[in-house]
Short mmCIF file of C-alpha atoms in Angstrom, two decimals:
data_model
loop_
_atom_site.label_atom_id
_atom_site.label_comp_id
_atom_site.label_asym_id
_atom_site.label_seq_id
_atom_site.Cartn_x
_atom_site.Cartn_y
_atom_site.Cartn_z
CA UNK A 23 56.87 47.10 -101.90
CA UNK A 24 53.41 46.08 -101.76
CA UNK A 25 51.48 44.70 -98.84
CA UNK A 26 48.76 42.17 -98.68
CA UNK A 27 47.08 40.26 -96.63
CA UNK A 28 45.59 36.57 -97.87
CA UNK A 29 44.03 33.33 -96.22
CA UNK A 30 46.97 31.02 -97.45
CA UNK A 31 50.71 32.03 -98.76
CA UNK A 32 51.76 28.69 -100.74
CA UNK A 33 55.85 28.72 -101.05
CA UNK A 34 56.43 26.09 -104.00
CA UNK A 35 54.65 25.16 -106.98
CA UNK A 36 54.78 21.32 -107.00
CA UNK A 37 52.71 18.81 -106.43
CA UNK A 38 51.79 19.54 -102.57
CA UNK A 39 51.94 23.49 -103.05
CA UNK A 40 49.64 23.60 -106.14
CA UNK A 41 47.67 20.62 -104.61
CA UNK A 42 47.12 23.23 -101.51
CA UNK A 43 46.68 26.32 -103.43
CA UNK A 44 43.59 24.55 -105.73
CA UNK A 45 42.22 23.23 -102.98
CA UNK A 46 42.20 26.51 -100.54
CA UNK A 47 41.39 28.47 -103.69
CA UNK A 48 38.06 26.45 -104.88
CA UNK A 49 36.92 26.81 -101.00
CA UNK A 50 36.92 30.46 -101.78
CA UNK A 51 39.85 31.62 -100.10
CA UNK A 52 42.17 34.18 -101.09
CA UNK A 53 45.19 32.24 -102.07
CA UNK A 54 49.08 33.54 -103.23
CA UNK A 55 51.50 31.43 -104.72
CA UNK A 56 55.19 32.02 -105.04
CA UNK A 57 57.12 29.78 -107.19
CA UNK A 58 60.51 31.05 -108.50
CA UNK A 59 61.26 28.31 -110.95
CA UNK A 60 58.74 25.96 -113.17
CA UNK A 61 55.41 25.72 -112.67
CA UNK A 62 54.90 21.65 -111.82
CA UNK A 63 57.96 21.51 -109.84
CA UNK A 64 60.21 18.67 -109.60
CA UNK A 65 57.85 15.94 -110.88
CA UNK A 66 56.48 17.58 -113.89
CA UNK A 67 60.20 18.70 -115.21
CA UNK A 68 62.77 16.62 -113.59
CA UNK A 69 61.17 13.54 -112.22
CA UNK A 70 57.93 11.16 -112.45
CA UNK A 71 57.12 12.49 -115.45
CA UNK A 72 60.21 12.82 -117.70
CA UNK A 73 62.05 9.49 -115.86
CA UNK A 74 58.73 7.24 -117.08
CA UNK A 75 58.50 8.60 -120.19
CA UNK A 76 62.14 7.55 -120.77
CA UNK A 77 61.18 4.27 -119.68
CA UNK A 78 58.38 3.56 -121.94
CA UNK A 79 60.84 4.21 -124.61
CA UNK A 80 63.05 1.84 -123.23
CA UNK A 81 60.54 -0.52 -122.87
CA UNK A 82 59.68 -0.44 -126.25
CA UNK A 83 63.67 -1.41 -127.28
CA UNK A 84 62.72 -4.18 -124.88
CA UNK A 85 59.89 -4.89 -127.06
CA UNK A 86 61.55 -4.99 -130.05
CA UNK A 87 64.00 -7.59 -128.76
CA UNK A 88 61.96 -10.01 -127.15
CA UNK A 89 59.70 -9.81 -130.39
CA UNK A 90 61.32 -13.07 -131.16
CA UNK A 91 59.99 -15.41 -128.52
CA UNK A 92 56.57 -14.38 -129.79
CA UNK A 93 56.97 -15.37 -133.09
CA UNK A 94 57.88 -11.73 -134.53
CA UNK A 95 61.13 -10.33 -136.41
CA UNK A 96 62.05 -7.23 -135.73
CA UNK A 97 65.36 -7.23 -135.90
CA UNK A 98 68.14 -4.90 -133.46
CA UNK A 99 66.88 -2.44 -131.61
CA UNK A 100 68.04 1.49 -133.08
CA UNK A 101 67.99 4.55 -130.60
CA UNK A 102 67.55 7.62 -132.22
CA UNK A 103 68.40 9.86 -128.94
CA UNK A 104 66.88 13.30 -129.78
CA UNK A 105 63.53 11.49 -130.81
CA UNK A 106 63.50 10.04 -127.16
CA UNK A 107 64.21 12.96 -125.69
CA UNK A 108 61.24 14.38 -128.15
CA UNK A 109 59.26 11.86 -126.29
CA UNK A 110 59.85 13.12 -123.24
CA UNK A 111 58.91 16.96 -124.00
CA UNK A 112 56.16 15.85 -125.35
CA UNK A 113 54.76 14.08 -122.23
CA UNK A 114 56.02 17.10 -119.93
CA UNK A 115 54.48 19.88 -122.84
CA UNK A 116 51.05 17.86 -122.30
CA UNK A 117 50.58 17.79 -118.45
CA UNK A 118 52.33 21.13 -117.83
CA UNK A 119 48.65 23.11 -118.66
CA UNK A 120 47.53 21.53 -115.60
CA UNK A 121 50.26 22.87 -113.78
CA UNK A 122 50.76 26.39 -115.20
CA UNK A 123 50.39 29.89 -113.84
CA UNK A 124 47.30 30.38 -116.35
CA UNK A 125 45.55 27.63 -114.53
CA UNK A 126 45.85 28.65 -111.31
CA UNK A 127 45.47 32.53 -112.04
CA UNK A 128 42.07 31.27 -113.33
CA UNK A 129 41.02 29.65 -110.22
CA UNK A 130 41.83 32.92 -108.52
CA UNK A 131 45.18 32.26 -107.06
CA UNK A 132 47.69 35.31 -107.36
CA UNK A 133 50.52 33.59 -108.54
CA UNK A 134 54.48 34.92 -107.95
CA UNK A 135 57.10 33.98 -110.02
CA UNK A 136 59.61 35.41 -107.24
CA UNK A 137 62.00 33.53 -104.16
CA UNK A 138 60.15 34.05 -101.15
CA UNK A 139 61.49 34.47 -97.76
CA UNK A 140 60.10 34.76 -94.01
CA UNK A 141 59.94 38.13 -92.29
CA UNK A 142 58.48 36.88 -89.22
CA UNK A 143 55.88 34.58 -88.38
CA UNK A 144 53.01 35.72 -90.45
CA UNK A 145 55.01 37.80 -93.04
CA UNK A 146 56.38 36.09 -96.71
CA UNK A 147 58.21 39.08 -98.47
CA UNK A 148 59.67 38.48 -102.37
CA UNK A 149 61.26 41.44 -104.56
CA UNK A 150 58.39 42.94 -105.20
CA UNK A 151 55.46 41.60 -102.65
CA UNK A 152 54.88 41.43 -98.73
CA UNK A 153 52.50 39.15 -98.02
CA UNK A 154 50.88 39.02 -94.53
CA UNK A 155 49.08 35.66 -94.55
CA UNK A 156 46.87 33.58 -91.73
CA UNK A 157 48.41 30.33 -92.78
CA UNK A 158 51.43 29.39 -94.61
CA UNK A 159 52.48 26.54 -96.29
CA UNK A 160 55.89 25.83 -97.44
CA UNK A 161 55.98 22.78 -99.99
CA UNK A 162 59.45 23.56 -101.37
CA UNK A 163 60.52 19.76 -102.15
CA UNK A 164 63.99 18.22 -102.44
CA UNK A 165 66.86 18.60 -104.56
CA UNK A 166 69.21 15.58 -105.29
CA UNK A 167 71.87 15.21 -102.31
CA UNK A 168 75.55 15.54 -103.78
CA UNK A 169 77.80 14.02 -101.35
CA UNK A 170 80.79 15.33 -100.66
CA UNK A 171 83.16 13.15 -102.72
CA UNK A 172 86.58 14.31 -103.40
CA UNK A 173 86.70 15.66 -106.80
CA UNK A 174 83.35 15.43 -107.70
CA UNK A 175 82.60 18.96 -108.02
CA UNK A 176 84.98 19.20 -110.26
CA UNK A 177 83.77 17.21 -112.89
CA UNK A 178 80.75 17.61 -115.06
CA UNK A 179 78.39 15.16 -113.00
CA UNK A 180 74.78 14.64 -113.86
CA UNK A 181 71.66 14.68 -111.30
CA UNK A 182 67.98 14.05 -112.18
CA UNK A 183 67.32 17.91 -113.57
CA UNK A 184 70.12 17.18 -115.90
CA UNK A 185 69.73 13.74 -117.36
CA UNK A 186 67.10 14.03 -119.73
CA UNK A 187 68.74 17.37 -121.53
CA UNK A 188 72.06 15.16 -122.47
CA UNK A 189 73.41 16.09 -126.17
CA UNK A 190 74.10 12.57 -126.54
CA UNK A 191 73.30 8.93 -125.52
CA UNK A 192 76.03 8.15 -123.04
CA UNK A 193 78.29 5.58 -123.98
CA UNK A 194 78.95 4.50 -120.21
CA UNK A 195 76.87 5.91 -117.76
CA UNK A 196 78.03 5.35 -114.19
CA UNK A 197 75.62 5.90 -111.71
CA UNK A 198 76.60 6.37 -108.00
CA UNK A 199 73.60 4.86 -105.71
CA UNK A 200 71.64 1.84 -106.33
CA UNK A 201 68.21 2.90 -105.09
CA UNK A 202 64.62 3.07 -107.30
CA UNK A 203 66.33 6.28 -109.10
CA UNK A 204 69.65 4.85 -109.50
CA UNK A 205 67.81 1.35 -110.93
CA UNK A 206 65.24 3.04 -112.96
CA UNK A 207 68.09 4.72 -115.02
CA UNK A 208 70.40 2.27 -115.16
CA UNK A 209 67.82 -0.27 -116.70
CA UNK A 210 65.88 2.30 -119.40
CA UNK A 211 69.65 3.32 -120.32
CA UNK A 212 71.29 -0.19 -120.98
CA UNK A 213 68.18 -0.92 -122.89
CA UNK A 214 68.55 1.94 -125.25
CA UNK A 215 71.87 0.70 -125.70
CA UNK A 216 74.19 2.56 -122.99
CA UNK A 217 76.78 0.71 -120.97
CA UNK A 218 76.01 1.16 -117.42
CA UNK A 219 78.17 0.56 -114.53
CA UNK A 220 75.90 1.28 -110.79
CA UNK A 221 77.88 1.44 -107.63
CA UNK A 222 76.11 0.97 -104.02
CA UNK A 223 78.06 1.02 -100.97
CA UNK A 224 75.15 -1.13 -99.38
CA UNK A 225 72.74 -2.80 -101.66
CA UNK A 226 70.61 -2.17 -104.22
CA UNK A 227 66.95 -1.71 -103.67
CA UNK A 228 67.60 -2.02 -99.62
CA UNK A 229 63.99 -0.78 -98.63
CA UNK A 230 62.59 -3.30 -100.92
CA UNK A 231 61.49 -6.67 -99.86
CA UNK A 232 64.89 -8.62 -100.15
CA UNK A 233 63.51 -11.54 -101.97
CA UNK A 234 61.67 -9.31 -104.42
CA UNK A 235 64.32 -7.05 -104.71
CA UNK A 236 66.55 -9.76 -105.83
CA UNK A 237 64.09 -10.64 -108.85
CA UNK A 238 64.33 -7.30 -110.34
CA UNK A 239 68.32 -6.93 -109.58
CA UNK A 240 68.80 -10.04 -111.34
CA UNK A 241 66.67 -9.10 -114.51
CA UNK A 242 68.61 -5.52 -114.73
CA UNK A 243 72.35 -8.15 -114.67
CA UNK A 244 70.59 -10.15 -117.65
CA UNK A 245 70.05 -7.10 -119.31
CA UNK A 246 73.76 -5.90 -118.92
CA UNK A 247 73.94 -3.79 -115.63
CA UNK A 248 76.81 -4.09 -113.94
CA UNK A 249 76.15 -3.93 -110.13
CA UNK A 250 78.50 -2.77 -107.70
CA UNK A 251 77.11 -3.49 -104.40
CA UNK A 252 79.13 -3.06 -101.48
CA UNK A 253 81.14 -0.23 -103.02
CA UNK A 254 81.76 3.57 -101.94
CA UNK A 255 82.78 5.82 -104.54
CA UNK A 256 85.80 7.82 -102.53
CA UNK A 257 87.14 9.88 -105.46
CA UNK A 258 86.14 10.90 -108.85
CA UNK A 259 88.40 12.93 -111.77
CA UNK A 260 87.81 13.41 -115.30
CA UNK A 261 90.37 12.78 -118.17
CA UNK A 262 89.09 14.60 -121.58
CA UNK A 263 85.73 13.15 -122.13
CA UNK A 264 86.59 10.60 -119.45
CA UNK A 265 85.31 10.34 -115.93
CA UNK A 266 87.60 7.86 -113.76
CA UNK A 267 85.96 6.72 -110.36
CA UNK A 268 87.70 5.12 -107.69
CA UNK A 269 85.73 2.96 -105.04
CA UNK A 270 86.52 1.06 -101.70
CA UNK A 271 85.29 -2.23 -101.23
CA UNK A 272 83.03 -1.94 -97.63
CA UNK A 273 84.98 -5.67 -96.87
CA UNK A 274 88.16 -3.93 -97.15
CA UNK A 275 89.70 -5.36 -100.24
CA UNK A 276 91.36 -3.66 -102.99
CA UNK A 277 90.34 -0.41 -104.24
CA UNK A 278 88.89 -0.27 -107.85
CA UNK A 279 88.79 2.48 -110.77
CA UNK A 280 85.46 2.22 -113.15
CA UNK A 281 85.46 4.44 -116.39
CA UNK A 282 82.89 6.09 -118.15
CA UNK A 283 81.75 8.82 -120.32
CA UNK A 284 78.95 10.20 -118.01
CA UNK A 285 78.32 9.89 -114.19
CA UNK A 286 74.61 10.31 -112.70
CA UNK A 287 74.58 10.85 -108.91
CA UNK A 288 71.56 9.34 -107.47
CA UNK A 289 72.51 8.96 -104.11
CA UNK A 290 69.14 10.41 -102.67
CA UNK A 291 67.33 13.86 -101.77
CA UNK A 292 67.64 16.85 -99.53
CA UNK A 293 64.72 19.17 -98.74
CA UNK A 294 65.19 22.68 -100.29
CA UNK A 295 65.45 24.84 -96.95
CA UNK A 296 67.92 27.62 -98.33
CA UNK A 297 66.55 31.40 -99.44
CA UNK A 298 63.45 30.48 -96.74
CA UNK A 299 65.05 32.43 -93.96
CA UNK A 300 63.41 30.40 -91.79
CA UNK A 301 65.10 31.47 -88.50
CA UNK A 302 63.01 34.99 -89.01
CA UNK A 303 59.74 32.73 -89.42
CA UNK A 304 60.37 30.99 -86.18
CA UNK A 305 60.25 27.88 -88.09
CA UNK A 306 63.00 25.06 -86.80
CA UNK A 307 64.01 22.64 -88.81
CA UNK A 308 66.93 19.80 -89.24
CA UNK A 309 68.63 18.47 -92.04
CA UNK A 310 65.40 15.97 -93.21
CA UNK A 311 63.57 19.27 -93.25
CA UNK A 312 60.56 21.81 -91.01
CA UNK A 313 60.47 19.80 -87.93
CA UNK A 314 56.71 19.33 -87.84
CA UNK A 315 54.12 16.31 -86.58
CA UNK A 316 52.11 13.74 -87.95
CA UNK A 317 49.44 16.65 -88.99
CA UNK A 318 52.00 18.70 -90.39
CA UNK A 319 52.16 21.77 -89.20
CA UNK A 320 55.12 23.19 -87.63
CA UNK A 321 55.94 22.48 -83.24
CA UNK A 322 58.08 25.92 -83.56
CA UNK A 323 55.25 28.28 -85.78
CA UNK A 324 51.43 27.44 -85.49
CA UNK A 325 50.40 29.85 -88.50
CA UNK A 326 53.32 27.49 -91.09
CA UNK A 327 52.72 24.08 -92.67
CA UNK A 328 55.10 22.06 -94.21
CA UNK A 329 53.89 19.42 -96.90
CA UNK A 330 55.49 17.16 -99.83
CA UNK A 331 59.24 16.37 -99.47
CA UNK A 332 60.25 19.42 -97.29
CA UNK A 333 57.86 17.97 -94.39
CA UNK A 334 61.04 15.38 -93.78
CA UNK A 335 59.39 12.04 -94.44
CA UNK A 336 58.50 9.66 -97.59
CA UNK A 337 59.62 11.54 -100.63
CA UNK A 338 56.88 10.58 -103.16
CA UNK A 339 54.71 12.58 -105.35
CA UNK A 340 51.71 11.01 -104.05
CA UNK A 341 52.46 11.47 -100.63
CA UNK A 342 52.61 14.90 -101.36
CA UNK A 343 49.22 15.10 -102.90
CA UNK A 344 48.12 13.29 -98.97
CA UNK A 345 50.07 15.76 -97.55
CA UNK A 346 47.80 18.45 -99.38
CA UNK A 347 44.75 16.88 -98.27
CA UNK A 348 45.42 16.16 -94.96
CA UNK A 349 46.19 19.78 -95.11
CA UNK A 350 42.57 21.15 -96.04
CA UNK A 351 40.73 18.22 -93.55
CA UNK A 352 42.60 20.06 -90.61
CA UNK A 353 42.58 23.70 -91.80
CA UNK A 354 39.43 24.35 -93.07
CA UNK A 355 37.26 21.21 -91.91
CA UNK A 356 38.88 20.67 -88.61
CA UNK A 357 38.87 17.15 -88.70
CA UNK A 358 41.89 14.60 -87.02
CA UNK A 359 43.35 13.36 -90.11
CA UNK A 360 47.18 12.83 -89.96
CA UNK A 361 50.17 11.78 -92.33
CA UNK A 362 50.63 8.21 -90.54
CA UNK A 363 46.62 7.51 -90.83
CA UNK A 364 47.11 5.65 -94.37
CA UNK A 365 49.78 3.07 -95.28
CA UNK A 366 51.92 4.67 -98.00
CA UNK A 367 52.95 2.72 -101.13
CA UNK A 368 56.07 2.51 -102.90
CA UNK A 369 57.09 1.74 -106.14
CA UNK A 370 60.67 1.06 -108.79
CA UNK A 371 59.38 1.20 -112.09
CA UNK A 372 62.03 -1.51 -113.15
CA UNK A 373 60.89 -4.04 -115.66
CA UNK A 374 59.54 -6.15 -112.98
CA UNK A 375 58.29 -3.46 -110.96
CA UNK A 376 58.68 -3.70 -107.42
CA UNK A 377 55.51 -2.48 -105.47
CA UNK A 378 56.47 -2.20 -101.29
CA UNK A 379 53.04 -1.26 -98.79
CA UNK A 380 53.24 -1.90 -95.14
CA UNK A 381 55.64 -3.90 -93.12
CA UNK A 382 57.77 -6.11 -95.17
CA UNK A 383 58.06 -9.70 -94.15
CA UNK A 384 61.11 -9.11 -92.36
CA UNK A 385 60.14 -5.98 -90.43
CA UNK A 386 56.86 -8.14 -89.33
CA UNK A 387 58.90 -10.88 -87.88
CA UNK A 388 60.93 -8.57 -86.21
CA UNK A 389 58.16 -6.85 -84.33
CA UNK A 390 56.06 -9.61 -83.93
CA UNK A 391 57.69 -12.78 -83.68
CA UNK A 392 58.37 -15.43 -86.76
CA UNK A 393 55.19 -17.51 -85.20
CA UNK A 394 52.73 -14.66 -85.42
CA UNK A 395 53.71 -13.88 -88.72
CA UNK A 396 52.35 -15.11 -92.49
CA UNK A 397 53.34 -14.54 -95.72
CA UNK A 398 51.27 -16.16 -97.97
CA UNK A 399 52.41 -15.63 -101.59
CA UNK A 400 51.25 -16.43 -105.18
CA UNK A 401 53.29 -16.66 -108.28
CA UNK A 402 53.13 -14.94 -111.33
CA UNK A 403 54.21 -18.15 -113.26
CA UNK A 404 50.78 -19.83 -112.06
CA UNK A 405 48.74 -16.87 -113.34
CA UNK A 406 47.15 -17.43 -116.97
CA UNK A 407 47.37 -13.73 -117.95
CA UNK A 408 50.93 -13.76 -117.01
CA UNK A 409 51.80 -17.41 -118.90
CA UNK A 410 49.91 -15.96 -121.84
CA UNK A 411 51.43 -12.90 -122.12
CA UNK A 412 54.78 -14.43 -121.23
CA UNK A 413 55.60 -12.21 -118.70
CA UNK A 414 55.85 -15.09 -115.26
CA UNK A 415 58.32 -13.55 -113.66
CA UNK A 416 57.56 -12.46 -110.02
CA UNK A 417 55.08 -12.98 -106.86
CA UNK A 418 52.84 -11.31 -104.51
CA UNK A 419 52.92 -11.72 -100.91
CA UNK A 420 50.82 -10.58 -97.93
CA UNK A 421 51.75 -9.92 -94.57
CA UNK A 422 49.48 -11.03 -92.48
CA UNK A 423 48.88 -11.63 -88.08
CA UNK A 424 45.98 -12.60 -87.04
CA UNK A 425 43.97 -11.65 -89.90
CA UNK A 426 45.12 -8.38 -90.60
CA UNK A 427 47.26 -7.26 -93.32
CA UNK A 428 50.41 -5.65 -91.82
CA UNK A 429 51.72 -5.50 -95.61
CA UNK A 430 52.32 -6.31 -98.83
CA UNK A 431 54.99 -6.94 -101.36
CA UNK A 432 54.67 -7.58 -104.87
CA UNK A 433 57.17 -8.27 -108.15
CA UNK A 434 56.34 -8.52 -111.37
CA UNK A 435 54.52 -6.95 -114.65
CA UNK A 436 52.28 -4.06 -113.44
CA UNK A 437 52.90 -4.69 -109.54
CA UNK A 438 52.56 -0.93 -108.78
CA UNK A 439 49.22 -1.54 -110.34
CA UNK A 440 47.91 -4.70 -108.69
CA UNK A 441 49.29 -3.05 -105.23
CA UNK A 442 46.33 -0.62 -105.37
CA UNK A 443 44.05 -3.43 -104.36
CA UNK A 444 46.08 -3.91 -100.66
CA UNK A 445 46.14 -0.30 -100.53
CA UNK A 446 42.49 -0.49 -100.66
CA UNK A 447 42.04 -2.87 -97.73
CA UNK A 448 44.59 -1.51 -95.77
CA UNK A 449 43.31 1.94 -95.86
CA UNK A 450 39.70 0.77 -94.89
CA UNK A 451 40.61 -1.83 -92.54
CA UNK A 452 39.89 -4.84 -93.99
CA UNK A 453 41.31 -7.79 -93.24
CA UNK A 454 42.85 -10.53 -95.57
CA UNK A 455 39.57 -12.52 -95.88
CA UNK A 456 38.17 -9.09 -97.88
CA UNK A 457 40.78 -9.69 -100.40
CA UNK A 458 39.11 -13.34 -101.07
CA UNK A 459 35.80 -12.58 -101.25
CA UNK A 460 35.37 -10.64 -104.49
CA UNK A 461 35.04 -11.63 -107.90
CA UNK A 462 38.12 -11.47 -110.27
CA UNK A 463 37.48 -10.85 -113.89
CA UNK A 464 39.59 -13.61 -115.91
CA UNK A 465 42.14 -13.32 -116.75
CA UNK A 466 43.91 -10.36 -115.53
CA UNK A 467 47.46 -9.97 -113.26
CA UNK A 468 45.51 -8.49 -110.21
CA UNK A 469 44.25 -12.05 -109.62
CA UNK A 470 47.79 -13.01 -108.30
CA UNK A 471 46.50 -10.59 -104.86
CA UNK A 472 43.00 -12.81 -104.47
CA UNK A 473 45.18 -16.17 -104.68
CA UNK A 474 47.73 -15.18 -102.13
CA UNK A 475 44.90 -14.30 -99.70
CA UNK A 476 43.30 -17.41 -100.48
CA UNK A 477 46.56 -19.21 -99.75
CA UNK A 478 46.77 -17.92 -96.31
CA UNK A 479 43.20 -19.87 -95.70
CA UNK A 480 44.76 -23.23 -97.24
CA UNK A 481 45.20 -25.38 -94.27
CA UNK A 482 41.95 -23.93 -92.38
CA UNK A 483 39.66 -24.55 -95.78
CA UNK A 484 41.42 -28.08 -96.30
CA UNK A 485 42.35 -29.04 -93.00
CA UNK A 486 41.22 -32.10 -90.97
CA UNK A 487 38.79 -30.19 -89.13
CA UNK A 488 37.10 -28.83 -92.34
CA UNK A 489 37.34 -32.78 -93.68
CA UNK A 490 35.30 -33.67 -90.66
CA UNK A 491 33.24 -30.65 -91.11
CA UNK A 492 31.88 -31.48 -94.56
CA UNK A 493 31.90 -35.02 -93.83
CA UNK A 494 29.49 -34.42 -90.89
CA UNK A 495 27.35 -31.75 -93.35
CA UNK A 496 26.61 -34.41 -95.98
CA UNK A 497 24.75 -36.12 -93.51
CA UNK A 498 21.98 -33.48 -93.80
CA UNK A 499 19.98 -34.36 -96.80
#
């Protein structure tokens, strides 16, 4: 076994690891990556990437229907399965480059397509390597969590690496967990023309502001989902092609059986901890993953940072890529950044979108106090690019004490777009006066964010005292 020593090990090739590896590698470090699966990790092959492509194609069915209220014929919608699924490749087959082992061999990184494991605190050892490195950086993501429901492992259940590879459309997809995941499918599969049953033991979109939330649950009903909320699957068989599952009602009534053809379980993640042998490394962890603080790097092991999904907090690609930098700004610059030091975003990619930053209106009032609380809001139905494009449906709202923006929620065509422009202000401390004094080009969607912030102003601008103001001002010739 061969031994070498580097500046950085990496453990995981997904978006934090290779995010790390570039970064440390273009400094001029000596860099090794170990990766025993795909290059691009989860996002790249089982997640962002493949789950959006899937619903751009259902978003074109949904096209094709509402064609009509446009003025355009185009008749019933027909999904040709292995063409969608074509679609999807294709989108994965053109980012992967970006991703792969050529890429990063070329920036100098010695890449190793091997399971690593600890030794002891310095020391990463694979089959055929030993790696003695100053810092290590283990960015091994999540898997999806499979609960431990009687009889489910004995039936032929779907997770996210599995549902874009099916043979066939599914003719009733049940999917157990209504959260962006469980929503995301259940919408892009009714509209290519799958029944879908969801079933939530709490409710759907719960981290979501509730009003919001509500908009987009009660598209994905008009569309055909049915929405279980309030349901816990308890026990799952399979008859033939069949899959029979049995819920409990939380409010205690009757029990229920739902059958389908295919069962997705999308009931959240789990950071991938096994194979590390961590306990050698010195590194602790718990069952959210390394046990580490807001800059990352783990209380139990100095020389080991843990980044992305594995670090035990939001589980988004793009916090990953924070994680990453917040990484390099401590290791090699030294400087005080930490995770908590930006607002993160969130975003279902449901048809309305629902785009979450900050506090939600509910968490506000609960820290602060109804009184010292605003949300100002502006609907889409009053914005021209939304009535002209027909797409009205939704809002934006700020949340806002004393000037400052605590938040933001926002529902609607494009919201994970327009919710860059809070994330903007936030991040750079501006207040919600900042987000009125800038010049919208007309007419576009983002608008919707400038009118709310002008709405928290209303009574000030209009008020008696400004009456009396201007009143008093036209004196002055």
């Amino acid at each position: 076994m061969q031994t070498r020593k580097f500046d950085l090990a990496v453990i995981g090739a997904g978006s934090a690891g290779l995010s790390a590896a570039a970064g440390a590698a273009q400094f001029g470090l000596s860099v090794v990556l170990y990766e025993k699966g795909k290059m691009g990790g989860d996002c790249l092959n089982y997640g962002c990437v493949p789950s959006k492509a899937l619903l751009s194609a259902a978003k074109a069915a949904a096209s094709v229907r509402e064609a009509e209220k446009y003025g355009i014929s185009a008749g019933t919608p027909r999904t040709d399965w292995q063409k969608v699924k074509a679609h999807i490749q294709s989108a994965i087959e053109t980012i992967a480059p970006v991703d792969s082992q050529e890429r990063f061999e070329g920036l100098g990184v010695t890449v190793i397509r091997e399971t690593a494991r600890f030794e002891d605190n310095k020391t990463i050892a694979s089959d055929s390597t030993r790696t003695i490195a100053r810092r290590i950086v283990i960015a091994t993501g999540s898997r999806a969590f499979v609960p431990p429901i009687e009889g489910l492992s004995e039936v032929p259940y779907l997770t996210n690496e599995t549902i874009f590879d099916l043979p066939e459309l599914p003719e009733h997809l049940i999917i157990l967990g209504a959260g962006p995941i469980g929503m995301e499918m259940a919408q892009a599969f009714t509209r290519l023309g799958s029944k879908v049953t969801v079933v939530e033991k709490d409710l759907a979109l719960s981290r979501s502001d509730p009003d919001h939330a509500a908009i987009a649950i009660d598209t994905l009903k008009e569309e055909g989902v049915t929405l279980l909320e309030g349901h816990k699957a308890v026990h799952v068989t399979s008859k033939g092609k069949d899959i029979h599952v049995r819920t409990e009602r939380q409010d205690g009534s009757p029990t229920s059986v739902i059958e389908g053809t295919h069962l997705l379980v999308a009931l959240g993640r789990r950071a991938v901890l096994d194979g590390l042998d961590l306990k050698k490394g010195n590194v602790d962890h718990d069952e959210t993953g390394i046990i580490v603080g807001d800059n990352l790097r783990s209380k139990s092991n100095g020389h080991v940072w843990a980044l992305g999904d594995v670090a035990g907090r939001e589980q988004f690609t793009h916090v990953a890529g924070w994680h990453a930098s917040v990484f390099s700004r401590r290791a090699f610059f030294k400087q005080f950044t930490e995770a908590t030091s930006l607002p993160i975003p969130a975003v279902t990619y449901t048809s309305p979108e629902v785009a979450q930053l900050g506090m939600t209106e509910a968490e506000a009032t609960e820290c602060y106090g109804a009184e010292a609380v605003s949300a100002p809001s502006f609907p889409f139905s009053e914005n021209d690019r939304a009535i002209a494009e027909g797409k009205t449906l939704g809002e934006a709202k700020l949340i806002v004490r004393k000037g400052k923006l605590l938040g933001a929620s926002i529902v609607g065509e494009g919201a994970g777009d327009i919710l860059q422009l809070v994330s903007v202000a936030m991040s750079n401390g501006l207040d919600v006066k900042d987000l009125t004094n800038f010049i919208s080009p007309y007419p576009t969607r983002a608008e919707v964010v400038k009118r709310a912030a002008n709405a928290h102003f209303t009574d000030i601008i209009f008020g008696k005292g400004a009456k009396r103001l201007v009143g008093l001002l036209q004196r002055i010739p």
